[in-house]
Coordinates of C-alpha atoms in Angstrom, one line a residue:
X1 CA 0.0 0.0 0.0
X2 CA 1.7 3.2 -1.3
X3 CA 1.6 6.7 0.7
X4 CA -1.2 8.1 -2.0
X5 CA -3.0 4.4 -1.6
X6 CA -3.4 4.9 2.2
X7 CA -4.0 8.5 2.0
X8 CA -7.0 7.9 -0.2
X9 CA -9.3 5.5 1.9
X10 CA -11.3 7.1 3.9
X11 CA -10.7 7.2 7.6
X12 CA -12.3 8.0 11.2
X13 CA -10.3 9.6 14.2
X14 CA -11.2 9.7 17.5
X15 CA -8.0 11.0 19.5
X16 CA -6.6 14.3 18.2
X17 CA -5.9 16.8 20.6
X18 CA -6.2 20.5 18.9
X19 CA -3.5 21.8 21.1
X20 CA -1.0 19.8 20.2
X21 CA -1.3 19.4 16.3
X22 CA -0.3 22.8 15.4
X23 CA 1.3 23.6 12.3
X24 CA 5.1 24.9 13.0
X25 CA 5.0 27.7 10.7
X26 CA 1.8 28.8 12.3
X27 CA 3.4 29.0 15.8
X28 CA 6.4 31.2 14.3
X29 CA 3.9 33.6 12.5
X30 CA 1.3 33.7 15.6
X31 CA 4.6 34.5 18.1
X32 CA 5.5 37.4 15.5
X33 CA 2.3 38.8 15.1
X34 CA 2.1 38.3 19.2
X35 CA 5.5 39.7 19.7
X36 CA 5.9 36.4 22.2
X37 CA 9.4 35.4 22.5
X38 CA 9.8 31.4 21.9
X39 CA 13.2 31.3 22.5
X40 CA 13.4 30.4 18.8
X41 CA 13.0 32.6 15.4
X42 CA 12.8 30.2 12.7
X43 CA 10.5 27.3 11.9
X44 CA 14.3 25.1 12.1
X45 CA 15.0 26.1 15.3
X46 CA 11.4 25.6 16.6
X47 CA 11.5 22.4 15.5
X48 CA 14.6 21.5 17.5
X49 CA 13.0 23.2 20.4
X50 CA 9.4 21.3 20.0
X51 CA 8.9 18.6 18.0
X52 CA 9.8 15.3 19.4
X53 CA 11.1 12.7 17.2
X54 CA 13.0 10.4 18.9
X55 CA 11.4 8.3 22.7
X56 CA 11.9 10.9 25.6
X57 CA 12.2 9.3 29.2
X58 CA 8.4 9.5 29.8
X59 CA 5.5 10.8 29.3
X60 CA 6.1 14.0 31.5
X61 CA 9.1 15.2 29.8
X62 CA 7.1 15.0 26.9
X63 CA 3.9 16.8 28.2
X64 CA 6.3 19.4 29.6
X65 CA 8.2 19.9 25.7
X66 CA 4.2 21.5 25.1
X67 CA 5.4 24.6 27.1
X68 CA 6.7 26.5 24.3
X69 CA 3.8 25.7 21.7
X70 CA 1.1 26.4 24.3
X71 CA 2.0 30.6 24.5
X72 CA 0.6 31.1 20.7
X73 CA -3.1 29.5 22.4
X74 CA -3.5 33.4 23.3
X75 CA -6.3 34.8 21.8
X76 CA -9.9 33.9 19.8
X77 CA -8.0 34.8 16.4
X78 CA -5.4 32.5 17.3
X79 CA -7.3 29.8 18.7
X80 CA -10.1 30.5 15.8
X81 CA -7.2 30.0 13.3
X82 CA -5.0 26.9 14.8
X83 CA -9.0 25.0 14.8
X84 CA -9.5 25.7 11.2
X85 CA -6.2 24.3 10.2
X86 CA -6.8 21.2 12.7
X87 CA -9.5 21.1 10.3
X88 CA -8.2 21.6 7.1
X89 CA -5.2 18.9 7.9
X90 CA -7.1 16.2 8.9
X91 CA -9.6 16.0 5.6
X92 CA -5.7 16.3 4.0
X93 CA -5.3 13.0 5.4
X94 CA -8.4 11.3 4.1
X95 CA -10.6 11.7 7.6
X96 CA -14.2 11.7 6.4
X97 CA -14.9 12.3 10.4
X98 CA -13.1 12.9 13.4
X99 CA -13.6 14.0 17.3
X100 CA -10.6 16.8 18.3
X101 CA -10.1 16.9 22.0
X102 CA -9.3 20.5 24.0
X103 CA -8.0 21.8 27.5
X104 CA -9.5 24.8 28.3
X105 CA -7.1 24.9 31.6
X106 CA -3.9 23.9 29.8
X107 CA -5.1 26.8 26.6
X108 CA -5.9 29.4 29.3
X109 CA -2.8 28.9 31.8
X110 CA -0.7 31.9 32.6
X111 CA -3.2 34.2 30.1
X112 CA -5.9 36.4 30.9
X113 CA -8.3 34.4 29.0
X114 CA -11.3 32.8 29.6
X115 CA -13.6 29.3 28.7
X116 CA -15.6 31.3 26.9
X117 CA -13.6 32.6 24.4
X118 CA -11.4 29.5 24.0
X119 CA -14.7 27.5 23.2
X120 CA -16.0 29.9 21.0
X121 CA -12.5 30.5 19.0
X122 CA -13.1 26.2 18.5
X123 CA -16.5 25.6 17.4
X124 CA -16.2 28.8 15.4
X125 CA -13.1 27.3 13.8
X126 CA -14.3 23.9 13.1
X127 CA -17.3 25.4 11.5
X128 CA -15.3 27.4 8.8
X129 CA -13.5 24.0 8.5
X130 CA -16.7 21.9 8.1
X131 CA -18.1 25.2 5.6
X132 CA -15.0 24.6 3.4
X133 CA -14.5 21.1 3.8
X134 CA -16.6 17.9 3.3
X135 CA -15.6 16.1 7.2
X136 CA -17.6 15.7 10.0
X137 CA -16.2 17.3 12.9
X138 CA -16.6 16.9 17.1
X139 CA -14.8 18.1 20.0
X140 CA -13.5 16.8 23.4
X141 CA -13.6 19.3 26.4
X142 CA -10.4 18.0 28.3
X143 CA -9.8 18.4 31.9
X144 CA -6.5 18.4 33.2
X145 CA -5.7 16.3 35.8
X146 CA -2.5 17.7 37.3
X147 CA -4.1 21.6 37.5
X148 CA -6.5 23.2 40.0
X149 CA -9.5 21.1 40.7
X150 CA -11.2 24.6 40.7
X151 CA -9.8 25.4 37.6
X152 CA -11.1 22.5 36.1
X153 CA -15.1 22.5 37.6
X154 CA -14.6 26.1 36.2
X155 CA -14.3 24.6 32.8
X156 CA -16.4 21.4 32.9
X157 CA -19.4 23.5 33.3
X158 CA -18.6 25.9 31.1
X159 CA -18.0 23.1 28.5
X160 CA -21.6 21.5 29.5
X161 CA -23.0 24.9 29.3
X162 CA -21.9 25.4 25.6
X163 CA -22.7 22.0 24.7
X164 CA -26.3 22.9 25.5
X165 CA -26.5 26.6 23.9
X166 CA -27.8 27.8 20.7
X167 CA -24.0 28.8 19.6
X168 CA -23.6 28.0 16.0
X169 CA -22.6 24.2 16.2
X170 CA -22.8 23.8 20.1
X171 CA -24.2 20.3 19.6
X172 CA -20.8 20.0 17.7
X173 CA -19.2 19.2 21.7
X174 CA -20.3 15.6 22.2
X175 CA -17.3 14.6 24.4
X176 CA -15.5 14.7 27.9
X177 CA -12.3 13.6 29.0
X178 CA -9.2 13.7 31.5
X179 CA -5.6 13.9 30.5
X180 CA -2.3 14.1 32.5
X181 CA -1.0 12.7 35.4
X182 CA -3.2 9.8 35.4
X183 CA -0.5 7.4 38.4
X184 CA -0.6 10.9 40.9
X185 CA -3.7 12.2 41.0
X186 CA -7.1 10.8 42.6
X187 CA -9.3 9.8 40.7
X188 CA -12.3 10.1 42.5
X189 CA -12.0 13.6 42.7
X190 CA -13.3 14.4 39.3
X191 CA -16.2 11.5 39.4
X192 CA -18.6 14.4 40.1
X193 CA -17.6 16.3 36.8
X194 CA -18.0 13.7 34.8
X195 CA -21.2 12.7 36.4
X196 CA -22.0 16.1 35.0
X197 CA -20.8 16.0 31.7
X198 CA -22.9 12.6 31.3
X199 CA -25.5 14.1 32.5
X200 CA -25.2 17.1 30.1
X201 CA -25.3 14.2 27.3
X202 CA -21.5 14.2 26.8
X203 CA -19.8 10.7 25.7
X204 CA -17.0 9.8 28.2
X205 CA -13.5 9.3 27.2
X206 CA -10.6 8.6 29.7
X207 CA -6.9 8.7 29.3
X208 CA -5.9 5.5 30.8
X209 CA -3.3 3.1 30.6
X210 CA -1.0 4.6 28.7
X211 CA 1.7 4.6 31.2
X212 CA 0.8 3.3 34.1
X213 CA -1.0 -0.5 34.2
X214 CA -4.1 -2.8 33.5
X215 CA -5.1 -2.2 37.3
X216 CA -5.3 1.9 36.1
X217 CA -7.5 0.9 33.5
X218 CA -9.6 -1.4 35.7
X219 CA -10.2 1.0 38.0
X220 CA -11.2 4.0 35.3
X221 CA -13.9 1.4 34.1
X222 CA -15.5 1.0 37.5
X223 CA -15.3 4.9 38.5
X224 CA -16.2 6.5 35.5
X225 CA -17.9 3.8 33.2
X226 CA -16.3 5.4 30.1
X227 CA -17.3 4.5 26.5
X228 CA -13.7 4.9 25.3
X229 CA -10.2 4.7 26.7
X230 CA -7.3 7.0 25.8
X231 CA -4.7 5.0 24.8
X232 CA -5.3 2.0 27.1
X233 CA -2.8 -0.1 25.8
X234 CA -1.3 -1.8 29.3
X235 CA -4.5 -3.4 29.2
X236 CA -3.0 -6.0 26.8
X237 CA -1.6 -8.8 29.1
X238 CA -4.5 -9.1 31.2
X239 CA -7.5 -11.4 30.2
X240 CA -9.8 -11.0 32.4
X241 CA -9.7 -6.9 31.5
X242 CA -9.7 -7.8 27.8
X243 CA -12.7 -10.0 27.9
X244 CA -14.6 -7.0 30.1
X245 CA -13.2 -4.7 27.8
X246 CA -14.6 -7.0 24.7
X247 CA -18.1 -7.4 27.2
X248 CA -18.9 -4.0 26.9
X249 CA -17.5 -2.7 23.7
X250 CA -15.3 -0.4 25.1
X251 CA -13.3 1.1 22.1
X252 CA -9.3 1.6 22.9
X253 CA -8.0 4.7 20.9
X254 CA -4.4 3.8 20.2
X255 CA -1.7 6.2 18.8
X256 CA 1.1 3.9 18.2
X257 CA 4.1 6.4 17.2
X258 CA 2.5 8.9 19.9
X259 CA 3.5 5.5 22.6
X260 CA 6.7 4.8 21.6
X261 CA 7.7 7.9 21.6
X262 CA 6.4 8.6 25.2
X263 CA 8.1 5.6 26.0
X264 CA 5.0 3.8 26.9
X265 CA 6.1 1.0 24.5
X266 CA 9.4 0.1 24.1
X267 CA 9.3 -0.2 20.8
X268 CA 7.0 0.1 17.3
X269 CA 7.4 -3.6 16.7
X270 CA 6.0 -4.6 20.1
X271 CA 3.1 -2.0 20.8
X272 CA 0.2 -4.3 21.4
X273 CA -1.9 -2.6 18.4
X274 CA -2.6 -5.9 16.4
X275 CA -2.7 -8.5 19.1
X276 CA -5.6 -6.1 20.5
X277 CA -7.0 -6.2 17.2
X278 CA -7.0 -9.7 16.3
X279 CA -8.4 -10.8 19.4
X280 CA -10.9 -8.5 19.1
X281 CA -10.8 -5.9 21.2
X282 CA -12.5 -2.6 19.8
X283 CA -9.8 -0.2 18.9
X284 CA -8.9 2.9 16.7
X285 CA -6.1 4.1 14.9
X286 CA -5.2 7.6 15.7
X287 CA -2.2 10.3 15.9
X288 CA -2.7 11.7 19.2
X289 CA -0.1 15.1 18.5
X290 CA 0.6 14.9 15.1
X291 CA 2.2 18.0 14.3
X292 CA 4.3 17.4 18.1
X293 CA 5.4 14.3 16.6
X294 CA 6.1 15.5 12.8
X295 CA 3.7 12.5 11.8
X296 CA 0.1 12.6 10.3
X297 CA -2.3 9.9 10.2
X298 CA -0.8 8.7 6.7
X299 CA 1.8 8.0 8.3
X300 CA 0.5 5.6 11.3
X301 CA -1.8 3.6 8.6
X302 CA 1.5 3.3 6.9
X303 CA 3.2 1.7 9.9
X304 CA 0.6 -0.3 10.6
X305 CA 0.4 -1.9 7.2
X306 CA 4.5 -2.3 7.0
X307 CA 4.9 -3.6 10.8
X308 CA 1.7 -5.3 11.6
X309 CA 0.6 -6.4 8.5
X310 CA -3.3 -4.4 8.1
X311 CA -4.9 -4.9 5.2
X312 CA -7.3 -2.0 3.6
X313 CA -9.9 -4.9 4.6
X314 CA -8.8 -4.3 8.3
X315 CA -8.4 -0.4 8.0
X316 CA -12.3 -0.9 6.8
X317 CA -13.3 -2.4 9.8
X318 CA -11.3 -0.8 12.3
X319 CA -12.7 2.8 10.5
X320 CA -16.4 1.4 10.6
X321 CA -15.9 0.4 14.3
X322 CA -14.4 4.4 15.0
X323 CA -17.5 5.6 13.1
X324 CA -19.5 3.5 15.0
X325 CA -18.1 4.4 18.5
X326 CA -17.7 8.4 17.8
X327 CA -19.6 10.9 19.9
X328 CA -21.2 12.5 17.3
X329 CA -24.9 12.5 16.9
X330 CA -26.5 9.2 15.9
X331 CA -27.9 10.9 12.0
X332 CA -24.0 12.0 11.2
X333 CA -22.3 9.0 12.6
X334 CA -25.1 7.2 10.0
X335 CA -24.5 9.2 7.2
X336 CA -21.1 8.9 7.3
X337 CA -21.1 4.7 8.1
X338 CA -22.9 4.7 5.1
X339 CA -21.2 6.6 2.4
X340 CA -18.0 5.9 3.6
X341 CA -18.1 2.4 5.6
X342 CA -20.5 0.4 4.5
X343 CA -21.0 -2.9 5.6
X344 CA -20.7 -5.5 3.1
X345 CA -22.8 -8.5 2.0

């Protein structure tokens, strides 16, 4: 399968995060226009300074390399601009629909800027995306585990409150989630907000098991009773987990070059992405920080066909099952199963 093979079938994606897929030369222009001093002047010496390429230590020193990126977050233009492009990349990869995940807390921190303009600034930039391109679009509100618990109640109603106003798109927000520092924080402390954000009607997404163990991932299914895990690849390993996991469809949302180079694999050739697959777990293929990572979504398909052996019957039914899982409202995820992933027979 060549490069312009893979980018042509059409493809779902269900674990982007919006803040960390920005385009390098839009960082450099933003910080101009800003006057904000990155340490760097040139889209060379950014990409020394933030893109990772090669495994870090862990997952913090990677989460902490998003220091420099997160300064050009600093305004609705900004923000407005960076969504669009999020946009615009992904139907450049062949996505026909995916879900992009944002932290108002990690956008906001150290600005004088609030929810309601970082929301706003997203669904009004996925709209001019959707207006311009054919791809069905959703959004994640993230909470951040590792930042003030006020901070983030702050946020998750502010995120349930737009999900449920007449903004242009609102309905657009169909997901919740928690990032970051999954192994030292407690969990129980943010049941309540995402009691909320159920309530609200939001789908529930957890990062999980990315780092830490199939006992984290266990216990994320009996607090929060998510839909989908973030990453959740420790689970592999464990049967009984699988066979709940398998039980009650919960859909894994793998980013293999995003794990190795977190070091949450040890390597590409033994991520656990197609022994999940072929014992049929529910799982997704997905690039997590592609523009962090210099990768796009091409570029894990491609991966996955060279070291695991997928088919484009397998990228069919692991796209149909990411369809099917998605956040969206039930008449788009439909529309888009059928003129894009139909089932055969």
């Amino acid at each position: 399968m060549t490069p312009n093979t893979i980018r042509a079938l059409p493809k779902a994606e269900l674990h982007r995060h919006l803040d960390g897929s920005i385009r390098l030369e839009t960082v450099v222009d933003i910080a101009t226009r800003h006057n904000l001093d990155l340490g760097v002047s040139t889209e060379e010496e950014l990409a020394g300074k933030a893109r990772i390429t090669e495994p870090m230590k862990d997952l913090q020193t990677v989460l902490d390399s998003f220091a420099t990126i997160q300064q050009v977050l600093c305004g609705y233009e900004a923000i407005e601009r960076i969504s669009f492009e999020n946009v615009e990349d992904a139907y450049r990869d062949g996505i026909q629909l995916i879900e992009l995940r944002f932290a108002p807390p990690f956008i906001s921190a150290g600005k004088q800027l609030g929810n309601d303009e970082i929301i706003e600034a997203v669904l009004d930039g996925i709209t001019r995306g959707m207006n311009r391109y054919p791809i069905q679009v959703g959004l994640i509100g993230i909470l951040v585990r590792s930042m003030d618990l006020e901070i983030n109640r702050l946020a998750a109603a502010d995120l349930n409150r737009y999900a449920g106003s007449r903004h242009q798109n609102a309905d657009r927000i169909c997901g919740f989630d928690l990032a970051d520092a999954e192994d030292r924080t407690d969990p129980e402390d943010f049941l309540p907000m995402v009691r909320e954000a159920r309530e609200a009607g939001l789908g529930i997404t957890i990062h999980s098991g990315e780092n830490t163990s199939a006992a984290a991932v266990r216990r994320t299914l009996d607090l929060f009773a998510p839909q989908r895990i973030g990453h959740g690849i420790k689970s592999w390993g464990d049967e009984e987990l699988l066979q709940r996991i398998r039980d009650q469809e919960v859909m894994l949302e793998v980013c293999p070059t995003s794990n190795w180079l977190t070091s949450s694999v040890g390597s590409l050739e033994e991520h656990p992405l197609p022994r999940l697959y072929r014992n049929g777990v529910p799982v997704s293929i997905n690039s997590d920080d592609p523009n962090l990572f210099g990768i796009d979504l091409v570029h894990e398909y491609q991966l996955c066909a060279s070291l695991y052996g997928f088919t484009e019957a397998d990228f069919m039914s692991i796209n149909r099952q990411t369809a099917e899982h998605s956040f969206l409202p039930r008449e788009i995820r439909a529309e888009v199963l059928r003129r894009h992933f139909p089932t055969t027979g």
